[in-house]
PDB file of C-alpha atoms in Angstrom:
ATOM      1  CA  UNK A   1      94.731 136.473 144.828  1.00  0.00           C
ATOM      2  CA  UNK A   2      96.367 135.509 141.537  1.00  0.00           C
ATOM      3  CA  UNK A   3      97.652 132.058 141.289  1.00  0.00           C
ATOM      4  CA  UNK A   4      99.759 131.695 138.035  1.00  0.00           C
ATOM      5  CA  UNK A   5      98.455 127.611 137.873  1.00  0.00           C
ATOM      6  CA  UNK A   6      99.756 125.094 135.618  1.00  0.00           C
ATOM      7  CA  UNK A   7      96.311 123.807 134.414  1.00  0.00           C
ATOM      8  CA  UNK A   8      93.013 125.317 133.488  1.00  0.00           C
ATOM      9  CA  UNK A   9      90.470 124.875 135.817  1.00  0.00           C
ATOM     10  CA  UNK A  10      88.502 121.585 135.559  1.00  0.00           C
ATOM     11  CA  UNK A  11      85.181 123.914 135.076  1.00  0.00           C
ATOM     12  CA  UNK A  12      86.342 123.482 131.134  1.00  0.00           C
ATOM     13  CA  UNK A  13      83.079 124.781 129.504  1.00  0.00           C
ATOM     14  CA  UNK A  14      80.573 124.361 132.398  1.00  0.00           C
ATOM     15  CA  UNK A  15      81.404 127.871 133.823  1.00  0.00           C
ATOM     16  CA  UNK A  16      83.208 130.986 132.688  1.00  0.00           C
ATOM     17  CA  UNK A  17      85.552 132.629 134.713  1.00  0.00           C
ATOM     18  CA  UNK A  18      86.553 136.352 134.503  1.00  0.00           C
ATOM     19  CA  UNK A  19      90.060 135.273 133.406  1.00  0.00           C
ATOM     20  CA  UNK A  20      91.286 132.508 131.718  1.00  0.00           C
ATOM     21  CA  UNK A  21      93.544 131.504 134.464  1.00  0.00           C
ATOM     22  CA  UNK A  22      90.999 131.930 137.100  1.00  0.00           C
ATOM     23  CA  UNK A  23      90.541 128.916 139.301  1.00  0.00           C
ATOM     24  CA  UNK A  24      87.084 127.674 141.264  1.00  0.00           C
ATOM     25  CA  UNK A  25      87.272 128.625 144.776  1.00  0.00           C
ATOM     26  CA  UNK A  26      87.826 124.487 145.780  1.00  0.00           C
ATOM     27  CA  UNK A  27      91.177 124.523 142.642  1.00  0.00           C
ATOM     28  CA  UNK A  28      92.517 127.533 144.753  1.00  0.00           C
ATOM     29  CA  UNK A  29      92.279 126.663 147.986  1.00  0.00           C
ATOM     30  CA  UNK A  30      93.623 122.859 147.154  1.00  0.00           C
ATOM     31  CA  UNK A  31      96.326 125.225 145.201  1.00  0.00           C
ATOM     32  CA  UNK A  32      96.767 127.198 148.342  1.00  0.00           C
ATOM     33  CA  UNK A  33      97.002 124.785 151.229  1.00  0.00           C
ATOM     34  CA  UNK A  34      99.004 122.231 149.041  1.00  0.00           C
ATOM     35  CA  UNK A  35     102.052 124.263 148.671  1.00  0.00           C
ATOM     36  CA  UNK A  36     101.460 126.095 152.864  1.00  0.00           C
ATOM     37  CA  UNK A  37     102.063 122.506 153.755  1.00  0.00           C
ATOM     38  CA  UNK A  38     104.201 121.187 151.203  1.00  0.00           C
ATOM     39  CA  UNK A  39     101.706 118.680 151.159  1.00  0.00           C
ATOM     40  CA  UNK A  40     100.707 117.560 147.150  1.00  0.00           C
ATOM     41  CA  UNK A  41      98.137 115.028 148.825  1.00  0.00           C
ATOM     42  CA  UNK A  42      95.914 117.560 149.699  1.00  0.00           C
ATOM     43  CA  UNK A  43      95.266 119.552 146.264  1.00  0.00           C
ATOM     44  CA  UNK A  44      94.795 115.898 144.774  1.00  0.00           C
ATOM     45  CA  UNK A  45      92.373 114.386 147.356  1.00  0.00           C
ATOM     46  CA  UNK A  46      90.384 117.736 146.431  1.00  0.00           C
ATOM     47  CA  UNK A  47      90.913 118.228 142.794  1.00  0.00           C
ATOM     48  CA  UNK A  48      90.087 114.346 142.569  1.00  0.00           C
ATOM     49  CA  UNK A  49      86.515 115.086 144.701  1.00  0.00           C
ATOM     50  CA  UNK A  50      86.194 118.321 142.627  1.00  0.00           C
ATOM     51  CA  UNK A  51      86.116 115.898 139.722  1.00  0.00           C
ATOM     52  CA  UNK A  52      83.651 114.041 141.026  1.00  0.00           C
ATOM     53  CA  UNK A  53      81.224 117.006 141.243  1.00  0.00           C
ATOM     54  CA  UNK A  54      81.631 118.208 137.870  1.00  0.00           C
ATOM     55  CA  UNK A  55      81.418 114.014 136.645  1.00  0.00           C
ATOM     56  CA  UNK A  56      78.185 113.695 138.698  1.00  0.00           C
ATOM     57  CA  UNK A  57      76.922 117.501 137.391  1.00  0.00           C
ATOM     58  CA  UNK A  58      77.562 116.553 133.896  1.00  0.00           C
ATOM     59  CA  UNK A  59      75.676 113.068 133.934  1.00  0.00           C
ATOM     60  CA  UNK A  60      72.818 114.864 135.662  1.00  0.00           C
ATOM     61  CA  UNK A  61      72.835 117.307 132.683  1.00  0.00           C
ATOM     62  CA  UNK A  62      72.579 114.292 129.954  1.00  0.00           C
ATOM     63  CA  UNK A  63      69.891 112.883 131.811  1.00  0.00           C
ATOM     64  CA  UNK A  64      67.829 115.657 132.403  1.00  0.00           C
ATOM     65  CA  UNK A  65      68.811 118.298 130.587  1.00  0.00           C
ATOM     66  CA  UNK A  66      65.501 120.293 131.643  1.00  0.00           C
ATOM     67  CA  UNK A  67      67.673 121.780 134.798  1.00  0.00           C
ATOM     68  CA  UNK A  68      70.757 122.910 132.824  1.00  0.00           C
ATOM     69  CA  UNK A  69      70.925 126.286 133.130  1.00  0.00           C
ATOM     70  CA  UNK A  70      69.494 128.602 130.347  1.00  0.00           C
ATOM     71  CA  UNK A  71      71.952 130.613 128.672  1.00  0.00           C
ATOM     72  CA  UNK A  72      72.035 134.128 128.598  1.00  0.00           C
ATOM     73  CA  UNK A  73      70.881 136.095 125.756  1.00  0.00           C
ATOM     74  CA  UNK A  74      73.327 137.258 123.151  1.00  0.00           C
ATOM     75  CA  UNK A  75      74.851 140.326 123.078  1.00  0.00           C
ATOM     76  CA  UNK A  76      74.973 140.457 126.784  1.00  0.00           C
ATOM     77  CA  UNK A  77      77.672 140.038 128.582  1.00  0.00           C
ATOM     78  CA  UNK A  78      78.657 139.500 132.284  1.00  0.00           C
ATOM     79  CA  UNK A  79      80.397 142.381 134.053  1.00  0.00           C
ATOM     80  CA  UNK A  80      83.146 140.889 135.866  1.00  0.00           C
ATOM     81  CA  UNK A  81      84.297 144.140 137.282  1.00  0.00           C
ATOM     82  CA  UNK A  82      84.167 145.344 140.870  1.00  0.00           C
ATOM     83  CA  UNK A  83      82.216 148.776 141.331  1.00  0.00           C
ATOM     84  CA  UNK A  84      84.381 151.301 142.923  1.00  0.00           C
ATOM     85  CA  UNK A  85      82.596 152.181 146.464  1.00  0.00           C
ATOM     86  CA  UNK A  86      81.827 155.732 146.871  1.00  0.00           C
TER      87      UNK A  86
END
């Protein structure tokens, strides 16, 4: 699904998505459900706990930045492309 949203995701530089409007599954489906129900409560209750993950992630980085993920090596890059079944 393609969602044309009206901020970047809240990832900012912790993860890369395939495109630069994609969304984490959570920003979608608060995206989603919001607008089914006409309900803007429900995208900020979750985009507000989302933000409270990525807070808490990010302090846990700064204090131990032994379990931050290591990057990849340069000149790789990630695939984002589905293979075609046969």
């Amino acid at each position: 699904m393609i969602f044309n949203p009206a901020h970047p995701s809240r990832y900012g530089r912790l993860r890369r998505e395939p495109r630069k409007d994609g969304l984490s599954t959570i920003e979608a489906a608060a995206t989603l459900l919001a607008g089914l129900e006409r309900r803007p409560d429900i995208a900020s209750t979750l985009n507000a706990s989302f933000e409270r993950l990525l807070t808490r992630y990010r302090e846990v980085q700064a204090e131990m930045p032994e379990l931050a993920p290591k990057p990849a090596p340069k000149g790789r890059r990630r695939d984002f492309r589905r293979g075609k079944k046969a």
